[in-house]
CSV table of C-alpha atoms (C1' of nucleotides) in Angstrom, one decimal:
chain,number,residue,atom,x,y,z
A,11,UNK,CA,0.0,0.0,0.0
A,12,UNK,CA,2.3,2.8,-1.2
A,13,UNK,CA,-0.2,4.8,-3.5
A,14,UNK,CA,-4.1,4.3,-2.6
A,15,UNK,CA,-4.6,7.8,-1.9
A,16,UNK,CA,-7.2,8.4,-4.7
A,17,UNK,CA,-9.9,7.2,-2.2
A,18,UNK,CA,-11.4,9.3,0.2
A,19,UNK,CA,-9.9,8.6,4.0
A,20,UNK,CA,-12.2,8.8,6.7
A,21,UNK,CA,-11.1,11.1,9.1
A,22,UNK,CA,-8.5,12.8,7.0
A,23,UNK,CA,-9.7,16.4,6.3
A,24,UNK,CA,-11.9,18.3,8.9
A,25,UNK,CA,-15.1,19.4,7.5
A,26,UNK,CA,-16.4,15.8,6.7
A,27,UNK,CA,-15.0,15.0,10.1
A,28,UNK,CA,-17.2,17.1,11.9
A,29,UNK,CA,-20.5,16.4,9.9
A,30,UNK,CA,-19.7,12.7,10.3
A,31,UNK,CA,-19.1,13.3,14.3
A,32,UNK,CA,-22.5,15.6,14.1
A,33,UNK,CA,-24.5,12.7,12.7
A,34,UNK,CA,-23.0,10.3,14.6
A,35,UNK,CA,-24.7,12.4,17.6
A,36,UNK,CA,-28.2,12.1,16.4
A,37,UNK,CA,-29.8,9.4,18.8
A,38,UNK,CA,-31.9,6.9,17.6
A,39,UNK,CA,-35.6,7.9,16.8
A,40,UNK,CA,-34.5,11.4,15.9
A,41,UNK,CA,-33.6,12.8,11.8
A,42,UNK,CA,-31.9,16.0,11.1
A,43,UNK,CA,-31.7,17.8,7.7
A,44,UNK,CA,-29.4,19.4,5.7
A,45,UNK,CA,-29.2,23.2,6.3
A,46,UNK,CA,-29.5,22.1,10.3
A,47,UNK,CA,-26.2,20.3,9.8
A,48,UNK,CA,-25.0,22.9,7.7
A,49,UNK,CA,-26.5,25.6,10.5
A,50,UNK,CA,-25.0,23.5,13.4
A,51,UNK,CA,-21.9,23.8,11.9
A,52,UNK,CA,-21.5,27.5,11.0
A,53,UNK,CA,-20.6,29.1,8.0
A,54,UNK,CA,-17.8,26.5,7.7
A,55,UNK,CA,-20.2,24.7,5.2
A,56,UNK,CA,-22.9,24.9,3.4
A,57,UNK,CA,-25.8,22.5,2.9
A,58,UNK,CA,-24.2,21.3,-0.4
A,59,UNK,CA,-21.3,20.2,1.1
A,60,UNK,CA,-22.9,18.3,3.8
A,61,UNK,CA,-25.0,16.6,1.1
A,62,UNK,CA,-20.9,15.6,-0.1
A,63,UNK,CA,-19.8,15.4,3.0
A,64,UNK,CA,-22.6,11.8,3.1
A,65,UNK,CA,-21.6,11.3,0.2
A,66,UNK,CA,-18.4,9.5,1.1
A,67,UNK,CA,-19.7,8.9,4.8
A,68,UNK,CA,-18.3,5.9,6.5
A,69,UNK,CA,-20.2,2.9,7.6
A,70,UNK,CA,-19.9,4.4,10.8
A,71,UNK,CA,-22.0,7.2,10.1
A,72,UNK,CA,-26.1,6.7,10.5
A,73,UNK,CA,-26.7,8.6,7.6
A,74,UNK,CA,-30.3,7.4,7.2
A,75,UNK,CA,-31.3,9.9,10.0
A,76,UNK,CA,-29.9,12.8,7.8
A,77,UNK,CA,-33.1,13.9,5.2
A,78,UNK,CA,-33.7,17.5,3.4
A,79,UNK,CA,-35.6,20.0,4.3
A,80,UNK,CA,-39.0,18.4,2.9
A,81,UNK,CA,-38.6,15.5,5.5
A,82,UNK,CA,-38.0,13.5,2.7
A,83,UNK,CA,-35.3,10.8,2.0
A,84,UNK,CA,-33.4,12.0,-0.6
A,85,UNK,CA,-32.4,8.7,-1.5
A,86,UNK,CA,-35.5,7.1,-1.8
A,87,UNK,CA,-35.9,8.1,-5.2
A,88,UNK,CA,-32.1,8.3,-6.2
A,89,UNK,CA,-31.1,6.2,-8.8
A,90,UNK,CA,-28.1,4.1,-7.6
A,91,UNK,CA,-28.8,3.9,-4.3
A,92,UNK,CA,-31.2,1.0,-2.3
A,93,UNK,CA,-34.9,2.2,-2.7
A,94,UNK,CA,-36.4,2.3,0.7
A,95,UNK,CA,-33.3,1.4,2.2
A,96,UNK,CA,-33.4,4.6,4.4
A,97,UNK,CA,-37.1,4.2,5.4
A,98,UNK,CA,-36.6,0.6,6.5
A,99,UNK,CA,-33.9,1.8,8.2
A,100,UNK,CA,-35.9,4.9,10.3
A,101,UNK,CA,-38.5,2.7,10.8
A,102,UNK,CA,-36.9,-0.2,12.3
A,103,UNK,CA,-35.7,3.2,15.0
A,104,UNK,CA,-38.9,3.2,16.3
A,105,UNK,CA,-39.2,6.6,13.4
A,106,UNK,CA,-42.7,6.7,11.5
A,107,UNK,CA,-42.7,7.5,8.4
A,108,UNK,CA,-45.4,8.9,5.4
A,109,UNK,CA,-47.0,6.4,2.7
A,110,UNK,CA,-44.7,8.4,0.3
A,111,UNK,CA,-41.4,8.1,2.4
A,112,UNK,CA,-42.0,11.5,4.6
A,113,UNK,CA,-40.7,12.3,7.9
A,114,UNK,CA,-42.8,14.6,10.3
A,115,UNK,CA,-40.3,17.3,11.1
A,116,UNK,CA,-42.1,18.8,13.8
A,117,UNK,CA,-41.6,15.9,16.0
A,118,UNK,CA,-38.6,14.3,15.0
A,119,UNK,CA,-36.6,16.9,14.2
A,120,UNK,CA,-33.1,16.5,16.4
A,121,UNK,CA,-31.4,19.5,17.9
A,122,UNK,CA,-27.9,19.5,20.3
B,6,DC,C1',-6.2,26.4,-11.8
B,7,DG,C1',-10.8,26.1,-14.3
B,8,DA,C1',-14.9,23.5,-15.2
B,9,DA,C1',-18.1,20.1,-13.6
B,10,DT,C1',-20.7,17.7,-10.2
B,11,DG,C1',-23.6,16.7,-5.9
B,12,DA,C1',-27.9,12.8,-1.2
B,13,DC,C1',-29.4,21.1,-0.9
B,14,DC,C1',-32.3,25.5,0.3
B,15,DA,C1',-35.1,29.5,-0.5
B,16,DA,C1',-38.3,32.1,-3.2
B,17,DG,C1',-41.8,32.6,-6.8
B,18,DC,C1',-45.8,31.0,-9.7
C,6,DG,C1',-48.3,21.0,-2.1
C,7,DG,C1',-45.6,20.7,-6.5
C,8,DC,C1',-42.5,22.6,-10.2
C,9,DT,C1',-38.7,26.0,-11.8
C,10,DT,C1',-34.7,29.1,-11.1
C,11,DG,C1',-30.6,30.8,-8.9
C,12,DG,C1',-27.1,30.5,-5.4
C,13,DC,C1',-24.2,28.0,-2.4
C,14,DC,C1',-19.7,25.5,-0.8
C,15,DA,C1',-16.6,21.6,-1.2
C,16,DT,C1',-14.6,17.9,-3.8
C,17,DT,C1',-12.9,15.8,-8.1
C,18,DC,C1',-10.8,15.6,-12.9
DNA sequence: CGAATGACCAAGC
DNA sequence: GGCTTGGCCATTC
């Protein structure tokens, strides 16, 4: 192993570091979205670079508790990624989700 | 270094 | 509530 540095390291740079480490906070039964990571955070990101920031998440990171703004698993209807594998996930949390794969906000919105 | 991408958000119709 | 447009920052080629 001399040259494998064209894939992403967990833990090497800082701003994935610290959305993965907010994530990881989110206790079980709770979602967060986007621009709350984003807000958490400061202006040391923005809510597009959280969504990369998931992008190349670890397995150690719950992202299924991380949706947008609408509630809404953005990979439910992402090509290339599990369908429903998110909401199986949320539910199996004890997290109850819409007929259409929507999250009520209100109540299970997460804040530290 | 410039261009392109990405799991977004807010505002308007 | 749903669709369209513009802006946003970070990463990758």
């Amino acid at each position: 192993m001399t040259s494998q540095e064209s894939k992403p390291k967990p833990g090497g740079k800082g701003i994935f570091r610290e959305v993965h480490a907010l994530v990881r906070r989110i206790p079980s039964g709770r979602v967060m979205t986007y621009g709350d990571i984003a807000a958490e955070l400061g202006s040391v990101i923005s809510p597009l670079a959280v969504g990369w920031a998931l992008n190349k998440c670890p397995d150690d990171v719950p992202w299924q508790r991380v949706v947008n703004a609408a509630g809404k698993c953005s990979t439910d209807e992402m090509p290339g990624f599990p369908r429903g594998r998110q909401i199986a996930l949320l539910e199996d949390e004890g997290v109850v989700v819409d007929e259409k794969g929507r999250i009520d906000l209100g109540s299970y919105r997460w804040r530290p």
